[in-house]
Coordinates of C-alpha atoms in Angstrom, one line a residue:
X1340 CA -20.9 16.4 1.0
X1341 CA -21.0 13.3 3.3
X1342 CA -17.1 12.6 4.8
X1343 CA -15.5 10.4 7.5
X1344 CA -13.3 13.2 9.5
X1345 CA -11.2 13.4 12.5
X1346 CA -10.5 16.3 14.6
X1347 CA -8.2 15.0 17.2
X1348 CA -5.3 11.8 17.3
X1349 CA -6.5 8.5 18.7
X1350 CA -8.8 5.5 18.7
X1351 CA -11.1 4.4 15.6
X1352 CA -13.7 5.9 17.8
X1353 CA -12.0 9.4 16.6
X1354 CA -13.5 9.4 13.1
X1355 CA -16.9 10.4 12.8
X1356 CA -19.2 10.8 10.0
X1357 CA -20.0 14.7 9.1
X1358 CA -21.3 16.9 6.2
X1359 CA -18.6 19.0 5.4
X1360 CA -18.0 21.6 2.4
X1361 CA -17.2 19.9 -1.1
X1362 CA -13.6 20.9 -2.4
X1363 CA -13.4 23.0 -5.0
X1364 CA -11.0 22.8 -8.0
X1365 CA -8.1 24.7 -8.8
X1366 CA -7.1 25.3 -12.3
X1367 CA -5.5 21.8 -13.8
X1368 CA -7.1 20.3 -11.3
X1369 CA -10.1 17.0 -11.8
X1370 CA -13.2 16.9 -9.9
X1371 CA -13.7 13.0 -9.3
X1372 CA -16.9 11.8 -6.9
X1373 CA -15.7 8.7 -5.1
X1374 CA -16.5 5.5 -5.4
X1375 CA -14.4 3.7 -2.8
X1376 CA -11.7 4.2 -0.6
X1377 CA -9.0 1.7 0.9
X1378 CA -8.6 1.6 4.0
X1379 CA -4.7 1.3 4.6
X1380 CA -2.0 0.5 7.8
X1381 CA -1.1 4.3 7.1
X1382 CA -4.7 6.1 7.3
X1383 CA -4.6 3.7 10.8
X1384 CA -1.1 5.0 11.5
X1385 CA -2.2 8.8 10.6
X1386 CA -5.4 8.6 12.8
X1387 CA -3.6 7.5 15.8
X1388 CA -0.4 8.7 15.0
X1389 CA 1.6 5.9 16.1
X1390 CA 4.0 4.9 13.6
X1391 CA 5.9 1.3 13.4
X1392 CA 9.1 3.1 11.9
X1393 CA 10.2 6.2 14.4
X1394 CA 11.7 8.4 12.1
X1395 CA 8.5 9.2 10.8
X1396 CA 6.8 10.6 13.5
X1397 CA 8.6 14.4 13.8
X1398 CA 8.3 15.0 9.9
X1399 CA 5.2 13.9 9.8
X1400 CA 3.7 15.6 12.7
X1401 CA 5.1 18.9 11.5
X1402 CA 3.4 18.5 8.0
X1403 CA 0.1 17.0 9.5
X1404 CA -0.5 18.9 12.5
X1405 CA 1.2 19.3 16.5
X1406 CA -2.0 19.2 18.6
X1407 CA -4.5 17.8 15.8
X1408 CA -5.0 16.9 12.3
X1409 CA -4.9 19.9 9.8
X1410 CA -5.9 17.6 7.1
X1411 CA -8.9 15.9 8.5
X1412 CA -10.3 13.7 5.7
X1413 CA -8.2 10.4 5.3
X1414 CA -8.0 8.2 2.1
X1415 CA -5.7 8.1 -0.5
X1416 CA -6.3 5.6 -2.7
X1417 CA -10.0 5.4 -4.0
X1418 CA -11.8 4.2 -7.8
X1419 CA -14.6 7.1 -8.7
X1420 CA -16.1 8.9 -11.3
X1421 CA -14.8 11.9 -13.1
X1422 CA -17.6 14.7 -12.8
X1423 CA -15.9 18.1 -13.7
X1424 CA -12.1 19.0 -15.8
X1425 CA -10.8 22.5 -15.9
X1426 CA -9.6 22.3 -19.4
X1427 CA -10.7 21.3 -22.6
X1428 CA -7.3 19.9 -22.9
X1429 CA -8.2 17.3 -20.2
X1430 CA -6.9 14.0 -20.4
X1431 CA -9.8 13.3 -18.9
X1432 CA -13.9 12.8 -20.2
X1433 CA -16.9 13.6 -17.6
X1434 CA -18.7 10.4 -16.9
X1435 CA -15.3 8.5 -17.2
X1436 CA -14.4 6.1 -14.5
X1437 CA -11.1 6.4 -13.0
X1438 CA -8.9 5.0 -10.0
X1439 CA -5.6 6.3 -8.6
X1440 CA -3.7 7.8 -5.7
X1441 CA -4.4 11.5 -4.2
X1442 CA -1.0 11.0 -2.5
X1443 CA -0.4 13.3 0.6
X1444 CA -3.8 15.4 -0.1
X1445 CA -5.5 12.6 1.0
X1446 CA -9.3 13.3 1.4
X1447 CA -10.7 10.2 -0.4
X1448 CA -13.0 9.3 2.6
X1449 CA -15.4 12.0 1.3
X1450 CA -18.0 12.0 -1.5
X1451 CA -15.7 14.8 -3.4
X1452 CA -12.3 14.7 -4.7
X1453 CA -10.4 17.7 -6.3
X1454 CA -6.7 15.8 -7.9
X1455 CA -4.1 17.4 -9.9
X1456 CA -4.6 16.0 -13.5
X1457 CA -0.8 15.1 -13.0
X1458 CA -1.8 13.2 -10.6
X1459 CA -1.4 8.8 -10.8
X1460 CA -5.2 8.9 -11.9
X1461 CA -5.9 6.4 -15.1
X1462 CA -9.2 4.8 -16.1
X1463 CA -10.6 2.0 -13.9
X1464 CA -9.9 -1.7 -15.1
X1465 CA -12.9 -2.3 -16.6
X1466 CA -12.9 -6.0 -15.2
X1467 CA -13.3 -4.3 -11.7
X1468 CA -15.4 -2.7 -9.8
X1469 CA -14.9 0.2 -8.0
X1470 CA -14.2 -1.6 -4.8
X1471 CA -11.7 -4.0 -6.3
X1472 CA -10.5 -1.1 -8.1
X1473 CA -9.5 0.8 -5.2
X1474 CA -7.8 -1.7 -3.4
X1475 CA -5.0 -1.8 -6.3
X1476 CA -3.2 1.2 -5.9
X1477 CA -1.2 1.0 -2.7
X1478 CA -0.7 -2.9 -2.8
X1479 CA 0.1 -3.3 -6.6
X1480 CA 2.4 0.1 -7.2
X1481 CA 4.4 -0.7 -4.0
X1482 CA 5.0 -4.4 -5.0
X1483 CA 5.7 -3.5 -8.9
X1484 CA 8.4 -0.8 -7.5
X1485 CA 10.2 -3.2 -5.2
X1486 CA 10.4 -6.2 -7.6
X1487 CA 11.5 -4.0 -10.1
X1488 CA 14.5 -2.2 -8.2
X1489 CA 15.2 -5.9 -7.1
X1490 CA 15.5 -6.8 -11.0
X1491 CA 13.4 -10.1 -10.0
X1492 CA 13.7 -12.3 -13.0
X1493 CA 12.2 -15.7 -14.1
X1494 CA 13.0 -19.0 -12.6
X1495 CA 14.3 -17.2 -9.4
X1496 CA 13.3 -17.7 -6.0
X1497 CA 11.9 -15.1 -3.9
X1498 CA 11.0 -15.2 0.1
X1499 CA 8.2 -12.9 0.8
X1500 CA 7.9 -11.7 4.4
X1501 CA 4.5 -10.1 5.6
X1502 CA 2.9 -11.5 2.5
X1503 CA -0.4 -11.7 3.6
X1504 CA -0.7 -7.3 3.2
X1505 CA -1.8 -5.8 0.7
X1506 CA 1.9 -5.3 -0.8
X1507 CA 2.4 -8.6 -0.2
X1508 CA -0.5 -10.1 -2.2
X1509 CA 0.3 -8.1 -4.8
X1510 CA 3.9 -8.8 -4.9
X1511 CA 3.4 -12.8 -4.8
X1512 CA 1.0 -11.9 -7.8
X1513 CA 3.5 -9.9 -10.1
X1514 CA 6.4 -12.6 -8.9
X1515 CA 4.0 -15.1 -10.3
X1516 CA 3.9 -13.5 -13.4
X1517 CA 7.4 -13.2 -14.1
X1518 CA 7.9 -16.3 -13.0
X1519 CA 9.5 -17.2 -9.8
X1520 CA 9.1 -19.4 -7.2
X1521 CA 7.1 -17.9 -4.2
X1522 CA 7.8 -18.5 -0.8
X1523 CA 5.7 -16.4 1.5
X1524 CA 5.8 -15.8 5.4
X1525 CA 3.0 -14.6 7.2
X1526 CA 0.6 -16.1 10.3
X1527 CA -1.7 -18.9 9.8
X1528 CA -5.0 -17.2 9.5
X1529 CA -3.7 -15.7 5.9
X1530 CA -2.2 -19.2 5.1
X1531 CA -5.4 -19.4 2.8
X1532 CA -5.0 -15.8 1.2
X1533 CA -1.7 -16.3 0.4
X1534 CA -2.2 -19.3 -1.6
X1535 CA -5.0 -17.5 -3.4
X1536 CA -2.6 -15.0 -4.8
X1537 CA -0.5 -17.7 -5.7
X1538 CA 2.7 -18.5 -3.1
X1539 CA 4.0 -21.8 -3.3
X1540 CA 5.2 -22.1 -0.2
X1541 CA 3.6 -20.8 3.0
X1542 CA 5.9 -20.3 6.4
X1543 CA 3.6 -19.8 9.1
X1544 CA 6.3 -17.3 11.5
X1545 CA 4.3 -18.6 14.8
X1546 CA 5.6 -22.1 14.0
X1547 CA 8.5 -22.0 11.8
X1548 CA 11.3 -19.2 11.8
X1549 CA 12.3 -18.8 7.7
X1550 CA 15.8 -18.4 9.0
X1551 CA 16.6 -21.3 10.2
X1552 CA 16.1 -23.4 7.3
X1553 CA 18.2 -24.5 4.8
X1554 CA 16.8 -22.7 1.8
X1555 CA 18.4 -19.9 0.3
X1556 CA 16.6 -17.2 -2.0
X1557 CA 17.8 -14.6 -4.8
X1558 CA 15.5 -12.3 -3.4
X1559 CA 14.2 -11.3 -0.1
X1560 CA 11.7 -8.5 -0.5
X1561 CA 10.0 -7.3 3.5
X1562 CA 7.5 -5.1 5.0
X1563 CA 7.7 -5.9 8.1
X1564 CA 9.0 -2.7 10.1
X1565 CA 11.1 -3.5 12.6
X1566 CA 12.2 -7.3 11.3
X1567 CA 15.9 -8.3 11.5
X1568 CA 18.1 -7.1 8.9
X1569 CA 20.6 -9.9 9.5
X1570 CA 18.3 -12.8 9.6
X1571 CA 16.6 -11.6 6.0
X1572 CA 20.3 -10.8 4.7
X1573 CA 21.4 -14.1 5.8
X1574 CA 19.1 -16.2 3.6
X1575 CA 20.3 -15.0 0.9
X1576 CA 22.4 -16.5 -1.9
X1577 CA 25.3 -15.2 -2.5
X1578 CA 24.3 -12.5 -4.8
X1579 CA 21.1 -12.5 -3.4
X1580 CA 19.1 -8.6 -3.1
X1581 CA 17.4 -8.0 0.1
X1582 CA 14.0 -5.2 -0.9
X1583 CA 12.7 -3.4 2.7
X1584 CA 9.5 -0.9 2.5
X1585 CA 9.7 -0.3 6.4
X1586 CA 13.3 0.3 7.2
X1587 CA 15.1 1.5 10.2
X1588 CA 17.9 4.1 10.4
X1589 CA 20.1 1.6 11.3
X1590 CA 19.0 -0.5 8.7
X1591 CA 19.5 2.2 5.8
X1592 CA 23.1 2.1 7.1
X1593 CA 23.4 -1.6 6.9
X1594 CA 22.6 -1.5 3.5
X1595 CA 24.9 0.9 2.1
X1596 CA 27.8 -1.7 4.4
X1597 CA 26.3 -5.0 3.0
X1598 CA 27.4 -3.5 -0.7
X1599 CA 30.9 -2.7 0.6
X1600 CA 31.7 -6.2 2.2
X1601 CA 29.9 -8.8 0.0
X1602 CA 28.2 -9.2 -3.2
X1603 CA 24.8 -8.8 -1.8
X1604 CA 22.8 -5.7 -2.0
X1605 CA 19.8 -3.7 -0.2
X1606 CA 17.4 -1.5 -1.1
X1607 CA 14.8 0.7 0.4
X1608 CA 13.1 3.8 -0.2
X1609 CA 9.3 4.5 -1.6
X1610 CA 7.7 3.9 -4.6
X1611 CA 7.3 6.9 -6.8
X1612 CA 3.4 5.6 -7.4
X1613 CA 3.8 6.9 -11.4
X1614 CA 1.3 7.3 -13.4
X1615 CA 3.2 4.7 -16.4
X1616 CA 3.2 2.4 -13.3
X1617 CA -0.3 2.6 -12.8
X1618 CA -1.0 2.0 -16.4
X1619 CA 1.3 -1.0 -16.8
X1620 CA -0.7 -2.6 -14.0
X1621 CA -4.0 -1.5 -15.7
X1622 CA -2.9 -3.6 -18.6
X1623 CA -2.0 -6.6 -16.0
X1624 CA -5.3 -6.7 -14.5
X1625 CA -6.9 -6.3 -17.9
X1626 CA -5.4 -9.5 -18.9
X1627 CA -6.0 -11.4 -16.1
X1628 CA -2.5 -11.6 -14.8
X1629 CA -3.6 -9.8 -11.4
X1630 CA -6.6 -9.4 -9.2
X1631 CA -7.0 -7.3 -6.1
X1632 CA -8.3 -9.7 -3.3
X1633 CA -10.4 -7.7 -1.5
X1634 CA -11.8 -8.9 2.2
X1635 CA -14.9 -7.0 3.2
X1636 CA -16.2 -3.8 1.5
X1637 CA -17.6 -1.8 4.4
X1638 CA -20.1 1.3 4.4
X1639 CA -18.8 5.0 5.0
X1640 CA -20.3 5.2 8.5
X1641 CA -19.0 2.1 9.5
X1642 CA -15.2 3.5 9.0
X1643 CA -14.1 2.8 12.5
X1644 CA -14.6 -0.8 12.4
X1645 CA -12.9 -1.2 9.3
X1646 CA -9.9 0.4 10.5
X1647 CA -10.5 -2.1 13.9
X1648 CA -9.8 -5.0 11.6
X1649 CA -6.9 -3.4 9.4
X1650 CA -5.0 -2.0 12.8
X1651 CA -5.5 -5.7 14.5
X1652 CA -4.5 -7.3 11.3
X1653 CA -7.6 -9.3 11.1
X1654 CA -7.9 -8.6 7.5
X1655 CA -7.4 -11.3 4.5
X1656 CA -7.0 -9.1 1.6
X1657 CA -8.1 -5.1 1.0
X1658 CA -10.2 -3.3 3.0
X1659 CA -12.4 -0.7 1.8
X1660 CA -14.9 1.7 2.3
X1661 CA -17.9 1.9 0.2
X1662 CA -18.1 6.0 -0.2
X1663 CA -20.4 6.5 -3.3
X1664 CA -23.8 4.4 -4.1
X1665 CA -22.0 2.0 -5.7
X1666 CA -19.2 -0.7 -5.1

């Protein structure tokens, strides 16, 4: 089958396109021929093996490889087409068009994908196509986990930093829905985005820091790795919930404090990605309540340029790679 694969850490210029063996399926396991891939900060992060939050880097180098990548196909959340079940129990039909996460197997820039039924796998929206159905995954899980362990509720305010991500899009989008006021922070060029998905209020950070104004929010939800724990904290009402998907070690540590000395609270961790998740935000985009907004939709070959533009945040909404003959 035809796959984007990387033998060694570094550059874009490390992945190359290569014929390589087709998986093959284990019992309980779904064959799915991909459609699309996102291209993600992580499969950036992976490649080069640079990570923003430190912590990561020894467990993650001691599951992925010392000297090189044991796992050298990238991708992990794609929209294909089911082609093969092991049981006739499957909760899946051949021919059926599905999207979903292949969590840390990864492997969805090839043609061939062998998943765990278990697996967050559900039937494509079928207002999408596959490329706009692969950039909802990552984006739309993450934001749904955050604002729900936030308890984000109508008619409150919520100060979105990084917004302009594919989280973030996603999260002014499901804020939207439930019905609180948006303010998002993010650089100028995604100014436009960002209204797209629906902000009401855009903070460009190179000309305006969101701390230093008088507004307050209930919720502060970041994905910014590395921002100030304070600052974000400190525009916060007084019972305010502060939501961070990058944290520090220090930062963990400041949350657990912040519920000992005031009424505030933090939270961080990872979304679970759940399969009841991914249906719930099926039924969203169904409706029309969210969209993906996806940016360019590259070709397989052309995988080094598409991680160019996610790694120098040139992006305005999802990249992804066109794997399969169609979009």
């Amino acid at each position: 089958m035809k796959a984007v694969i990387y033998q060694q850490y570094g550059p874009p210029s490390v992945l190359v396109a290569a014929e390589v063996e087709p998986p093959q399926p284990k019992a309980g396991e779904v064959t799915i021929r991909v459609h699309a891939v996102e291209v993600t900060k992580a499969d950036c992060e992976m490649r080069s093996f640079r990570f923003p939050v430190a912590w990561f880097w020894l467990p993650l180098r001691i599951a992925f490889g010392i000297r090189r990548p044991r796992r050298q196909i990238l991708g992990s959340y794609f929209a294909g087409e089911v082609v093969a079940t092991s049981a006739t129990t499957s909760r899946f039909k051949v021919g059926e068009a599905v999207f979903g996460c292949s969590q840390l197997r990864l492997g969805a820039y090839g043609e061939m994908l062998c998943l765990p039924e278990r697996y967050t796998i559900e039937q494509k929206p079928k207002n999408l196509s596959f490329a706009e159905a692969a950039a909802v995954p990552l984006g739309a899980l993450n934001a749904l986990h955050f604002l729900t362990k936030v308890e984000l509720m109508a008619d409150e305010s919520i100060l979105i930093i990084g917004a302009g991500g594919s989280i973030g899009l996603f999260a002014i989008q499901i804020a939207k829905v439930i019905g609180a006021k948006v303010t998002a922070v993010d650089k100028a060029a995604k100014a436009e985005v960002v209204r797209q998905a629906g902000a009401d209020v855009f903070i460009d950070y190179t000309q305006q820091e969101f701390w230093k104004t008088e507004e307050r929010y209930d919720v502060v939800f970041s994905m910014v790795a590395g921002g100030s724990f304070k600052r974000s904290i400190g525009v916060l009402k007084p019972e305010g919930r502060y939501a961070m998907g990058n944290p520090r070690v220090s930062d963990m540590v400041r949350s657990i404090g912040t519920r000992w000395f005031s009424q505030r609270r933090a939270f961080f961790g990872f979304a679970s990605e759940s399969p009841d998740e991914l249906r719930v935000l099926k039924i969203m985009i169904e409706a029309g309540s969210i969209r993906p907004i996806v940016d360019r939709v590259f070709p397989l070959v052309e995988a080094p340029e598409a991680h160019r533009r996610v790694e120098n945040e040139e992006r305005l909404g999802s990249i992804v790679l066109a794997v399969g003959a169609r979009e």
